[in-house]
mmCIF file with all atom_site columns, C-alpha atoms in Angstrom:
data_model
loop_
_atom_site.group_PDB
_atom_site.id
_atom_site.type_symbol
_atom_site.label_atom_id
_atom_site.label_alt_id
_atom_site.label_comp_id
_atom_site.label_asym_id
_atom_site.label_entity_id
_atom_site.label_seq_id
_atom_site.pdbx_PDB_ins_code
_atom_site.Cartn_x
_atom_site.Cartn_y
_atom_site.Cartn_z
_atom_site.occupancy
_atom_site.B_iso_or_equiv
_atom_site.pdbx_formal_charge
_atom_site.auth_seq_id
_atom_site.auth_comp_id
_atom_site.auth_asym_id
_atom_site.auth_atom_id
_atom_site.pdbx_PDB_model_num
ATOM 1   C CA . UNK A 1 1   ? -1.880  -38.097 2.055  1.00 61.00 ? 1   UNK A CA 1
ATOM 2   C CA . UNK A 1 2   ? -4.120  -35.654 3.935  1.00 58.00 ? 2   UNK A CA 1
ATOM 3   C CA . UNK A 1 3   ? -1.838  -35.698 6.984  1.00 68.00 ? 3   UNK A CA 1
ATOM 4   C CA . UNK A 1 4   ? 1.212   -35.135 4.769  1.00 64.00 ? 4   UNK A CA 1
ATOM 5   C CA . UNK A 1 5   ? -0.492  -32.184 3.092  1.00 69.00 ? 5   UNK A CA 1
ATOM 6   C CA . UNK A 1 6   ? -1.434  -30.607 6.422  1.00 68.00 ? 6   UNK A CA 1
ATOM 7   C CA . UNK A 1 7   ? 2.109   -31.082 7.715  1.00 77.00 ? 7   UNK A CA 1
ATOM 8   C CA . UNK A 1 8   ? 3.479   -29.431 4.567  1.00 77.00 ? 8   UNK A CA 1
ATOM 9   C CA . UNK A 1 9   ? 1.122   -26.476 5.007  1.00 80.00 ? 9   UNK A CA 1
ATOM 10  C CA . UNK A 1 10  ? 2.170   -26.052 8.630  1.00 85.00 ? 10  UNK A CA 1
ATOM 11  C CA . UNK A 1 11  ? 5.832   -26.072 7.602  1.00 88.00 ? 11  UNK A CA 1
ATOM 12  C CA . UNK A 1 12  ? 5.211   -23.441 4.912  1.00 88.00 ? 12  UNK A CA 1
ATOM 13  C CA . UNK A 1 13  ? 3.306   -21.149 7.274  1.00 88.00 ? 13  UNK A CA 1
ATOM 14  C CA . UNK A 1 14  ? 6.048   -21.597 9.883  1.00 91.00 ? 14  UNK A CA 1
ATOM 15  C CA . UNK A 1 15  ? 8.620   -20.595 7.270  1.00 93.00 ? 15  UNK A CA 1
ATOM 16  C CA . UNK A 1 16  ? 6.500   -17.579 6.273  1.00 91.00 ? 16  UNK A CA 1
ATOM 17  C CA . UNK A 1 17  ? 6.310   -16.556 9.937  1.00 92.00 ? 17  UNK A CA 1
ATOM 18  C CA . UNK A 1 18  ? 10.096  -16.858 10.261 1.00 94.00 ? 18  UNK A CA 1
ATOM 19  C CA . UNK A 1 19  ? 10.543  -14.680 7.153  1.00 93.00 ? 19  UNK A CA 1
ATOM 20  C CA . UNK A 1 20  ? 8.252   -12.051 8.688  1.00 92.00 ? 20  UNK A CA 1
ATOM 21  C CA . UNK A 1 21  ? 10.262  -12.075 11.939 1.00 94.00 ? 21  UNK A CA 1
ATOM 22  C CA . UNK A 1 22  ? 13.542  -11.818 10.023 1.00 95.00 ? 22  UNK A CA 1
ATOM 23  C CA . UNK A 1 23  ? 12.130  -8.799  8.190  1.00 93.00 ? 23  UNK A CA 1
ATOM 24  C CA . UNK A 1 24  ? 11.137  -7.139  11.479 1.00 94.00 ? 24  UNK A CA 1
ATOM 25  C CA . UNK A 1 25  ? 14.459  -7.651  13.250 1.00 96.00 ? 25  UNK A CA 1
ATOM 26  C CA . UNK A 1 26  ? 16.506  -6.837  10.158 1.00 95.00 ? 26  UNK A CA 1
ATOM 27  C CA . UNK A 1 27  ? 14.689  -3.503  9.763  1.00 94.00 ? 27  UNK A CA 1
ATOM 28  C CA . UNK A 1 28  ? 15.208  -2.730  13.450 1.00 96.00 ? 28  UNK A CA 1
ATOM 29  C CA . UNK A 1 29  ? 18.952  -3.283  13.143 1.00 96.00 ? 29  UNK A CA 1
ATOM 30  C CA . UNK A 1 30  ? 19.161  -1.477  9.820  1.00 96.00 ? 30  UNK A CA 1
ATOM 31  C CA . UNK A 1 31  ? 17.222  1.474   11.232 1.00 95.00 ? 31  UNK A CA 1
ATOM 32  C CA . UNK A 1 32  ? 19.503  1.897   14.255 1.00 96.00 ? 32  UNK A CA 1
ATOM 33  C CA . UNK A 1 33  ? 22.694  1.608   12.196 1.00 97.00 ? 33  UNK A CA 1
ATOM 34  C CA . UNK A 1 34  ? 21.481  3.886   9.385  1.00 95.00 ? 34  UNK A CA 1
ATOM 35  C CA . UNK A 1 35  ? 20.239  6.653   11.668 1.00 95.00 ? 35  UNK A CA 1
ATOM 36  C CA . UNK A 1 36  ? 23.391  6.569   13.771 1.00 97.00 ? 36  UNK A CA 1
ATOM 37  C CA . UNK A 1 37  ? 25.781  6.582   10.782 1.00 96.00 ? 37  UNK A CA 1
ATOM 38  C CA . UNK A 1 38  ? 23.636  9.068   8.877  1.00 94.00 ? 38  UNK A CA 1
ATOM 39  C CA . UNK A 1 39  ? 23.755  11.499  11.794 1.00 94.00 ? 39  UNK A CA 1
ATOM 40  C CA . UNK A 1 40  ? 27.499  10.986  12.277 1.00 93.00 ? 40  UNK A CA 1
ATOM 41  C CA . UNK A 1 41  ? 28.266  11.571  8.574  1.00 91.00 ? 41  UNK A CA 1
ATOM 42  C CA . UNK A 1 42  ? 25.534  14.211  8.053  1.00 91.00 ? 42  UNK A CA 1
ATOM 43  C CA . UNK A 1 43  ? 24.090  12.083  5.249  1.00 93.00 ? 43  UNK A CA 1
ATOM 44  C CA . UNK A 1 44  ? 20.394  12.929  4.996  1.00 92.00 ? 44  UNK A CA 1
ATOM 45  C CA . UNK A 1 45  ? 19.631  10.126  2.534  1.00 93.00 ? 45  UNK A CA 1
ATOM 46  C CA . UNK A 1 46  ? 21.093  7.482   4.882  1.00 94.00 ? 46  UNK A CA 1
ATOM 47  C CA . UNK A 1 47  ? 19.370  9.042   7.900  1.00 94.00 ? 47  UNK A CA 1
ATOM 48  C CA . UNK A 1 48  ? 16.017  9.022   6.092  1.00 92.00 ? 48  UNK A CA 1
ATOM 49  C CA . UNK A 1 49  ? 16.618  5.460   4.948  1.00 93.00 ? 49  UNK A CA 1
ATOM 50  C CA . UNK A 1 50  ? 16.978  4.499   8.601  1.00 93.00 ? 50  UNK A CA 1
ATOM 51  C CA . UNK A 1 51  ? 13.725  6.205   9.558  1.00 92.00 ? 51  UNK A CA 1
ATOM 52  C CA . UNK A 1 52  ? 11.998  4.331   6.736  1.00 91.00 ? 52  UNK A CA 1
ATOM 53  C CA . UNK A 1 53  ? 13.298  1.051   8.157  1.00 92.00 ? 53  UNK A CA 1
ATOM 54  C CA . UNK A 1 54  ? 11.609  1.785   11.497 1.00 91.00 ? 54  UNK A CA 1
ATOM 55  C CA . UNK A 1 55  ? 8.281   2.418   9.777  1.00 89.00 ? 55  UNK A CA 1
ATOM 56  C CA . UNK A 1 56  ? 8.702   -0.899  7.957  1.00 88.00 ? 56  UNK A CA 1
ATOM 57  C CA . UNK A 1 57  ? 8.890   -2.593  11.364 1.00 90.00 ? 57  UNK A CA 1
ATOM 58  C CA . UNK A 1 58  ? 5.283   -1.602  12.117 1.00 86.00 ? 58  UNK A CA 1
ATOM 59  C CA . UNK A 1 59  ? 4.138   -3.040  8.792  1.00 83.00 ? 59  UNK A CA 1
ATOM 60  C CA . UNK A 1 60  ? 6.197   -6.170  9.416  1.00 87.00 ? 60  UNK A CA 1
ATOM 61  C CA . UNK A 1 61  ? 4.513   -6.783  12.768 1.00 89.00 ? 61  UNK A CA 1
ATOM 62  C CA . UNK A 1 62  ? 1.130   -6.655  11.033 1.00 85.00 ? 62  UNK A CA 1
ATOM 63  C CA . UNK A 1 63  ? 2.292   -9.166  8.393  1.00 86.00 ? 63  UNK A CA 1
ATOM 64  C CA . UNK A 1 64  ? 3.662   -11.514 11.074 1.00 89.00 ? 64  UNK A CA 1
ATOM 65  C CA . UNK A 1 65  ? 0.345   -11.367 12.927 1.00 86.00 ? 65  UNK A CA 1
ATOM 66  C CA . UNK A 1 66  ? -1.531  -12.118 9.670  1.00 83.00 ? 66  UNK A CA 1
ATOM 67  C CA . UNK A 1 67  ? 0.687   -15.082 8.772  1.00 86.00 ? 67  UNK A CA 1
ATOM 68  C CA . UNK A 1 68  ? 0.233   -16.592 12.237 1.00 85.00 ? 68  UNK A CA 1
ATOM 69  C CA . UNK A 1 69  ? -3.550  -16.346 11.884 1.00 82.00 ? 69  UNK A CA 1
ATOM 70  C CA . UNK A 1 70  ? -3.471  -17.896 8.417  1.00 79.00 ? 70  UNK A CA 1
ATOM 71  C CA . UNK A 1 71  ? -1.359  -20.743 9.775  1.00 77.00 ? 71  UNK A CA 1
ATOM 72  C CA . UNK A 1 72  ? -4.117  -21.454 12.301 1.00 78.00 ? 72  UNK A CA 1
ATOM 73  C CA . UNK A 1 73  ? -6.672  -21.685 9.504  1.00 71.00 ? 73  UNK A CA 1
ATOM 74  C CA . UNK A 1 74  ? -8.355  -18.374 10.298 1.00 67.00 ? 74  UNK A CA 1
ATOM 75  C CA . UNK A 1 75  ? -10.067 -16.196 7.672  1.00 67.00 ? 75  UNK A CA 1
ATOM 76  C CA . UNK A 1 76  ? -7.575  -14.230 5.520  1.00 61.00 ? 76  UNK A CA 1
ATOM 77  C CA . UNK A 1 77  ? -9.476  -10.951 5.928  1.00 66.00 ? 77  UNK A CA 1
ATOM 78  C CA . UNK A 1 78  ? -7.384  -8.487  7.909  1.00 65.00 ? 78  UNK A CA 1
ATOM 79  C CA . UNK A 1 79  ? -8.435  -8.081  11.543 1.00 63.00 ? 79  UNK A CA 1
ATOM 80  C CA . UNK A 1 80  ? -8.559  -4.859  13.581 1.00 74.00 ? 80  UNK A CA 1
ATOM 81  C CA . UNK A 1 81  ? -4.932  -5.165  14.765 1.00 72.00 ? 81  UNK A CA 1
ATOM 82  C CA . UNK A 1 82  ? -3.599  -5.500  11.213 1.00 75.00 ? 82  UNK A CA 1
ATOM 83  C CA . UNK A 1 83  ? -5.738  -2.661  9.851  1.00 79.00 ? 83  UNK A CA 1
ATOM 84  C CA . UNK A 1 84  ? -4.617  -0.403  12.715 1.00 82.00 ? 84  UNK A CA 1
ATOM 85  C CA . UNK A 1 85  ? -0.961  -1.285  12.058 1.00 78.00 ? 85  UNK A CA 1
ATOM 86  C CA . UNK A 1 86  ? -1.432  -0.452  8.370  1.00 80.00 ? 86  UNK A CA 1
ATOM 87  C CA . UNK A 1 87  ? -3.085  2.893   9.144  1.00 85.00 ? 87  UNK A CA 1
ATOM 88  C CA . UNK A 1 88  ? -0.233  3.823   11.493 1.00 85.00 ? 88  UNK A CA 1
ATOM 89  C CA . UNK A 1 89  ? 2.279   2.693   8.864  1.00 85.00 ? 89  UNK A CA 1
ATOM 90  C CA . UNK A 1 90  ? 0.597   4.744   6.144  1.00 85.00 ? 90  UNK A CA 1
ATOM 91  C CA . UNK A 1 91  ? 0.475   7.882   8.271  1.00 89.00 ? 91  UNK A CA 1
ATOM 92  C CA . UNK A 1 92  ? 4.085   7.448   9.388  1.00 87.00 ? 92  UNK A CA 1
ATOM 93  C CA . UNK A 1 93  ? 5.250   7.092   5.777  1.00 88.00 ? 93  UNK A CA 1
ATOM 94  C CA . UNK A 1 94  ? 3.481   10.312  4.795  1.00 91.00 ? 94  UNK A CA 1
ATOM 95  C CA . UNK A 1 95  ? 5.068   12.173  7.717  1.00 90.00 ? 95  UNK A CA 1
ATOM 96  C CA . UNK A 1 96  ? 8.460   10.724  6.819  1.00 89.00 ? 96  UNK A CA 1
ATOM 97  C CA . UNK A 1 97  ? 8.033   11.769  3.181  1.00 90.00 ? 97  UNK A CA 1
ATOM 98  C CA . UNK A 1 98  ? 7.139   15.338  4.184  1.00 92.00 ? 98  UNK A CA 1
ATOM 99  C CA . UNK A 1 99  ? 10.150  15.552  6.500  1.00 90.00 ? 99  UNK A CA 1
ATOM 100 C CA . UNK A 1 100 ? 12.524  14.091  3.926  1.00 90.00 ? 100 UNK A CA 1
ATOM 101 C CA . UNK A 1 101 ? 11.279  16.411  1.173  1.00 91.00 ? 101 UNK A CA 1
ATOM 102 C CA . UNK A 1 102 ? 11.631  19.487  3.412  1.00 91.00 ? 102 UNK A CA 1
ATOM 103 C CA . UNK A 1 103 ? 15.116  18.394  4.502  1.00 88.00 ? 103 UNK A CA 1
ATOM 104 C CA . UNK A 1 104 ? 16.155  17.883  0.869  1.00 89.00 ? 104 UNK A CA 1
ATOM 105 C CA . UNK A 1 105 ? 14.992  21.393  -0.051 1.00 91.00 ? 105 UNK A CA 1
ATOM 106 C CA . UNK A 1 106 ? 16.848  22.934  2.900  1.00 88.00 ? 106 UNK A CA 1
ATOM 107 C CA . UNK A 1 107 ? 19.978  20.942  2.021  1.00 88.00 ? 107 UNK A CA 1
ATOM 108 C CA . UNK A 1 108 ? 19.899  22.303  -1.536 1.00 88.00 ? 108 UNK A CA 1
ATOM 109 C CA . UNK A 1 109 ? 19.342  25.888  -0.368 1.00 89.00 ? 109 UNK A CA 1
ATOM 110 C CA . UNK A 1 110 ? 22.161  25.676  2.177  1.00 84.00 ? 110 UNK A CA 1
ATOM 111 C CA . UNK A 1 111 ? 24.389  23.695  -0.216 1.00 86.00 ? 111 UNK A CA 1
ATOM 112 C CA . UNK A 1 112 ? 24.829  20.984  2.405  1.00 88.00 ? 112 UNK A CA 1
ATOM 113 C CA . UNK A 1 113 ? 27.467  18.307  1.787  1.00 91.00 ? 113 UNK A CA 1
ATOM 114 C CA . UNK A 1 114 ? 27.856  15.049  3.758  1.00 93.00 ? 114 UNK A CA 1
ATOM 115 C CA . UNK A 1 115 ? 31.118  14.253  5.521  1.00 92.00 ? 115 UNK A CA 1
ATOM 116 C CA . UNK A 1 116 ? 31.185  10.966  3.617  1.00 92.00 ? 116 UNK A CA 1
ATOM 117 C CA . UNK A 1 117 ? 28.708  8.556   2.002  1.00 93.00 ? 117 UNK A CA 1
ATOM 118 C CA . UNK A 1 118 ? 30.896  5.470   2.467  1.00 95.00 ? 118 UNK A CA 1
ATOM 119 C CA . UNK A 1 119 ? 28.531  3.916   4.995  1.00 96.00 ? 119 UNK A CA 1
ATOM 120 C CA . UNK A 1 120 ? 25.592  4.682   2.749  1.00 95.00 ? 120 UNK A CA 1
ATOM 121 C CA . UNK A 1 121 ? 27.224  2.480   0.124  1.00 96.00 ? 121 UNK A CA 1
ATOM 122 C CA . UNK A 1 122 ? 27.873  -0.312  2.631  1.00 97.00 ? 122 UNK A CA 1
ATOM 123 C CA . UNK A 1 123 ? 24.377  -0.227  4.153  1.00 96.00 ? 123 UNK A CA 1
ATOM 124 C CA . UNK A 1 124 ? 22.648  -0.091  0.767  1.00 96.00 ? 124 UNK A CA 1
ATOM 125 C CA . UNK A 1 125 ? 24.642  -3.054  -0.610 1.00 97.00 ? 125 UNK A CA 1
ATOM 126 C CA . UNK A 1 126 ? 23.841  -5.159  2.458  1.00 97.00 ? 126 UNK A CA 1
ATOM 127 C CA . UNK A 1 127 ? 20.186  -4.143  2.191  1.00 96.00 ? 127 UNK A CA 1
ATOM 128 C CA . UNK A 1 128 ? 19.980  -4.965  -1.529 1.00 96.00 ? 128 UNK A CA 1
ATOM 129 C CA . UNK A 1 129 ? 21.301  -8.480  -0.912 1.00 96.00 ? 129 UNK A CA 1
ATOM 130 C CA . UNK A 1 130 ? 19.016  -8.986  2.102  1.00 95.00 ? 130 UNK A CA 1
ATOM 131 C CA . UNK A 1 131 ? 15.885  -7.696  0.373  1.00 95.00 ? 131 UNK A CA 1
ATOM 132 C CA . UNK A 1 132 ? 16.576  -9.808  -2.721 1.00 96.00 ? 132 UNK A CA 1
ATOM 133 C CA . UNK A 1 133 ? 16.780  -12.959 -0.594 1.00 96.00 ? 133 UNK A CA 1
ATOM 134 C CA . UNK A 1 134 ? 13.622  -12.055 1.341  1.00 94.00 ? 134 UNK A CA 1
ATOM 135 C CA . UNK A 1 135 ? 11.709  -11.389 -1.879 1.00 94.00 ? 135 UNK A CA 1
ATOM 136 C CA . UNK A 1 136 ? 12.889  -14.701 -3.346 1.00 95.00 ? 136 UNK A CA 1
ATOM 137 C CA . UNK A 1 137 ? 11.750  -16.784 -0.386 1.00 95.00 ? 137 UNK A CA 1
ATOM 138 C CA . UNK A 1 138 ? 8.526   -14.834 0.198  1.00 93.00 ? 138 UNK A CA 1
ATOM 139 C CA . UNK A 1 139 ? 7.520   -15.397 -3.434 1.00 93.00 ? 139 UNK A CA 1
ATOM 140 C CA . UNK A 1 140 ? 8.476   -19.042 -3.120 1.00 94.00 ? 140 UNK A CA 1
ATOM 141 C CA . UNK A 1 141 ? 6.386   -19.690 0.013  1.00 92.00 ? 141 UNK A CA 1
ATOM 142 C CA . UNK A 1 142 ? 3.553   -17.421 -1.135 1.00 89.00 ? 142 UNK A CA 1
ATOM 143 C CA . UNK A 1 143 ? 3.280   -19.316 -4.418 1.00 91.00 ? 143 UNK A CA 1
ATOM 144 C CA . UNK A 1 144 ? 3.363   -22.682 -2.640 1.00 90.00 ? 144 UNK A CA 1
ATOM 145 C CA . UNK A 1 145 ? 0.545   -21.558 -0.315 1.00 86.00 ? 145 UNK A CA 1
ATOM 146 C CA . UNK A 1 146 ? -1.303  -19.687 -3.077 1.00 84.00 ? 146 UNK A CA 1
ATOM 147 C CA . UNK A 1 147 ? -1.477  -16.793 -0.612 1.00 79.00 ? 147 UNK A CA 1
ATOM 148 C CA . UNK A 1 148 ? -2.249  -13.353 -2.064 1.00 78.00 ? 148 UNK A CA 1
ATOM 149 C CA . UNK A 1 149 ? -1.310  -11.738 1.262  1.00 77.00 ? 149 UNK A CA 1
ATOM 150 C CA . UNK A 1 150 ? 2.197   -13.230 1.341  1.00 83.00 ? 150 UNK A CA 1
ATOM 151 C CA . UNK A 1 151 ? 2.752   -12.522 -2.361 1.00 82.00 ? 151 UNK A CA 1
ATOM 152 C CA . UNK A 1 152 ? 1.603   -8.926  -1.813 1.00 77.00 ? 152 UNK A CA 1
ATOM 153 C CA . UNK A 1 153 ? 4.104   -8.618  1.037  1.00 81.00 ? 153 UNK A CA 1
ATOM 154 C CA . UNK A 1 154 ? 6.846   -9.980  -1.238 1.00 84.00 ? 154 UNK A CA 1
ATOM 155 C CA . UNK A 1 155 ? 5.917   -7.506  -3.960 1.00 78.00 ? 155 UNK A CA 1
ATOM 156 C CA . UNK A 1 156 ? 5.963   -4.587  -1.521 1.00 76.00 ? 156 UNK A CA 1
ATOM 157 C CA . UNK A 1 157 ? 9.358   -5.686  -0.223 1.00 85.00 ? 157 UNK A CA 1
ATOM 158 C CA . UNK A 1 158 ? 10.548  -4.695  -3.701 1.00 85.00 ? 158 UNK A CA 1
ATOM 159 C CA . UNK A 1 159 ? 9.926   -1.101  -2.685 1.00 84.00 ? 159 UNK A CA 1
ATOM 160 C CA . UNK A 1 160 ? 12.507  -1.606  0.080  1.00 88.00 ? 160 UNK A CA 1
ATOM 161 C CA . UNK A 1 161 ? 14.874  -2.901  -2.592 1.00 92.00 ? 161 UNK A CA 1
ATOM 162 C CA . UNK A 1 162 ? 14.216  0.212   -4.673 1.00 90.00 ? 162 UNK A CA 1
ATOM 163 C CA . UNK A 1 163 ? 14.917  2.407   -1.645 1.00 92.00 ? 163 UNK A CA 1
ATOM 164 C CA . UNK A 1 164 ? 18.239  0.625   -1.198 1.00 94.00 ? 164 UNK A CA 1
ATOM 165 C CA . UNK A 1 165 ? 19.110  1.190   -4.866 1.00 95.00 ? 165 UNK A CA 1
ATOM 166 C CA . UNK A 1 166 ? 18.232  4.884   -4.540 1.00 93.00 ? 166 UNK A CA 1
ATOM 167 C CA . UNK A 1 167 ? 20.511  5.167   -1.499 1.00 94.00 ? 167 UNK A CA 1
ATOM 168 C CA . UNK A 1 168 ? 23.304  3.325   -3.330 1.00 96.00 ? 168 UNK A CA 1
ATOM 169 C CA . UNK A 1 169 ? 23.099  5.563   -6.419 1.00 95.00 ? 169 UNK A CA 1
ATOM 170 C CA . UNK A 1 170 ? 23.091  8.747   -4.308 1.00 94.00 ? 170 UNK A CA 1
ATOM 171 C CA . UNK A 1 171 ? 25.958  7.520   -2.112 1.00 95.00 ? 171 UNK A CA 1
ATOM 172 C CA . UNK A 1 172 ? 28.144  6.306   -4.973 1.00 96.00 ? 172 UNK A CA 1
ATOM 173 C CA . UNK A 1 173 ? 27.369  9.444   -6.986 1.00 94.00 ? 173 UNK A CA 1
ATOM 174 C CA . UNK A 1 174 ? 28.482  11.730  -4.163 1.00 94.00 ? 174 UNK A CA 1
ATOM 175 C CA . UNK A 1 175 ? 31.536  9.613   -3.409 1.00 93.00 ? 175 UNK A CA 1
ATOM 176 C CA . UNK A 1 176 ? 32.676  9.873   -7.051 1.00 94.00 ? 176 UNK A CA 1
ATOM 177 C CA . UNK A 1 177 ? 31.777  13.501  -7.777 1.00 92.00 ? 177 UNK A CA 1
ATOM 178 C CA . UNK A 1 178 ? 31.511  15.305  -4.434 1.00 89.00 ? 178 UNK A CA 1
ATOM 179 C CA . UNK A 1 179 ? 28.300  16.961  -5.635 1.00 90.00 ? 179 UNK A CA 1
ATOM 180 C CA . UNK A 1 180 ? 26.261  17.624  -2.498 1.00 84.00 ? 180 UNK A CA 1
ATOM 181 C CA . UNK A 1 181 ? 22.986  17.840  -4.414 1.00 89.00 ? 181 UNK A CA 1
ATOM 182 C CA . UNK A 1 182 ? 23.133  14.090  -5.010 1.00 92.00 ? 182 UNK A CA 1
ATOM 183 C CA . UNK A 1 183 ? 22.589  13.382  -1.319 1.00 92.00 ? 183 UNK A CA 1
ATOM 184 C CA . UNK A 1 184 ? 19.558  15.695  -1.381 1.00 92.00 ? 184 UNK A CA 1
ATOM 185 C CA . UNK A 1 185 ? 18.334  13.984  -4.557 1.00 92.00 ? 185 UNK A CA 1
ATOM 186 C CA . UNK A 1 186 ? 18.600  10.609  -2.843 1.00 92.00 ? 186 UNK A CA 1
ATOM 187 C CA . UNK A 1 187 ? 16.565  12.002  0.045  1.00 91.00 ? 187 UNK A CA 1
ATOM 188 C CA . UNK A 1 188 ? 13.908  13.249  -2.387 1.00 92.00 ? 188 UNK A CA 1
ATOM 189 C CA . UNK A 1 189 ? 13.644  9.832   -4.061 1.00 92.00 ? 189 UNK A CA 1
ATOM 190 C CA . UNK A 1 190 ? 13.248  8.160   -0.660 1.00 91.00 ? 190 UNK A CA 1
ATOM 191 C CA . UNK A 1 191 ? 10.468  10.673  0.082  1.00 91.00 ? 191 UNK A CA 1
ATOM 192 C CA . UNK A 1 192 ? 8.668   9.793   -3.165 1.00 92.00 ? 192 UNK A CA 1
ATOM 193 C CA . UNK A 1 193 ? 8.919   6.067   -2.487 1.00 90.00 ? 193 UNK A CA 1
ATOM 194 C CA . UNK A 1 194 ? 7.696   6.646   1.069  1.00 90.00 ? 194 UNK A CA 1
ATOM 195 C CA . UNK A 1 195 ? 4.586   8.351   -0.312 1.00 91.00 ? 195 UNK A CA 1
ATOM 196 C CA . UNK A 1 196 ? 3.912   5.292   -2.449 1.00 88.00 ? 196 UNK A CA 1
ATOM 197 C CA . UNK A 1 197 ? 4.442   2.985   0.529  1.00 86.00 ? 197 UNK A CA 1
ATOM 198 C CA . UNK A 1 198 ? 2.093   5.094   2.632  1.00 87.00 ? 198 UNK A CA 1
ATOM 199 C CA . UNK A 1 199 ? -0.604  5.005   -0.029 1.00 88.00 ? 199 UNK A CA 1
ATOM 200 C CA . UNK A 1 200 ? -0.274  1.227   -0.398 1.00 84.00 ? 200 UNK A CA 1
ATOM 201 C CA . UNK A 1 201 ? -0.513  0.698   3.367  1.00 82.00 ? 201 UNK A CA 1
ATOM 202 C CA . UNK A 1 202 ? -3.709  2.766   3.594  1.00 85.00 ? 202 UNK A CA 1
ATOM 203 C CA . UNK A 1 203 ? -5.178  0.937   0.585  1.00 84.00 ? 203 UNK A CA 1
ATOM 204 C CA . UNK A 1 204 ? -4.509  -2.394  2.267  1.00 78.00 ? 204 UNK A CA 1
ATOM 205 C CA . UNK A 1 205 ? -6.091  -1.120  5.482  1.00 76.00 ? 205 UNK A CA 1
ATOM 206 C CA . UNK A 1 206 ? -9.248  -0.405  3.475  1.00 80.00 ? 206 UNK A CA 1
ATOM 207 C CA . UNK A 1 207 ? -9.083  -3.809  1.768  1.00 71.00 ? 207 UNK A CA 1
ATOM 208 C CA . UNK A 1 208 ? -8.352  -2.366  -1.673 1.00 54.00 ? 208 UNK A CA 1
ATOM 209 C CA . UNK A 1 209 ? -6.164  -3.902  -4.357 1.00 49.00 ? 209 UNK A CA 1
ATOM 210 C CA . UNK A 1 210 ? -2.457  -3.456  -3.753 1.00 49.00 ? 210 UNK A CA 1
ATOM 211 C CA . UNK A 1 211 ? -0.657  -1.142  -6.183 1.00 45.00 ? 211 UNK A CA 1
ATOM 212 C CA . UNK A 1 212 ? 2.858   -2.349  -5.384 1.00 51.00 ? 212 UNK A CA 1
ATOM 213 C CA . UNK A 1 213 ? 3.304   -4.413  -8.551 1.00 44.00 ? 213 UNK A CA 1
ATOM 214 C CA . UNK A 1 214 ? 1.465   -7.419  -7.242 1.00 41.00 ? 214 UNK A CA 1
ATOM 215 C CA . UNK A 1 215 ? -1.385  -9.202  -8.961 1.00 42.00 ? 215 UNK A CA 1
ATOM 216 C CA . UNK A 1 216 ? -3.190  -10.378 -5.831 1.00 42.00 ? 216 UNK A CA 1
ATOM 217 C CA . UNK A 1 217 ? -5.593  -8.597  -3.531 1.00 44.00 ? 217 UNK A CA 1
ATOM 218 C CA . UNK A 1 218 ? -4.494  -7.149  -0.256 1.00 44.00 ? 218 UNK A CA 1
ATOM 219 C CA . UNK A 1 219 ? -6.979  -9.137  1.717  1.00 43.00 ? 219 UNK A CA 1
#
């Protein structure tokens, strides 16, 4: 029985590690595609969404490192590498939010209008489906392992889902109405969510409770 239990735990931690790697590589691909298409179509909300994806990669690397340590039976308290990754992530999110907010204001003043938001719709729909699946399996494995860290990661992945919804609403809204302010509004929402992500990352770096709708501690 003991051997079976240990084997089951190893399988769960391996699965959690795979989920973390999928998150990292997905965000890398999403970031490249979103920035490229956002620049081509002059869509500031899609471009900012892509930048956000790159910041998520840094956070994802920290989570992957944590899961690997947990799988080896190490203490769940975050080590120096993970805390450094979280501090960099938090700072990057704040910088991104400031840039996105300033860009949104300039876009409104100059009455900027994207060439098209078609790719914003496509990218956001793919992201919504992907994030939903990642949340589902992260919650599943986190519950099975009774891991606050993995459950906190799953809860914070919901912010990525919310970002995707914000991009979808802005992109569909512009596509239907042609109102350029909607693209700027989408950029502003992404900036607000980035501020929240930055705050959560810095809280986790300090070992404080996570505020991203999760009940566990960000250990």
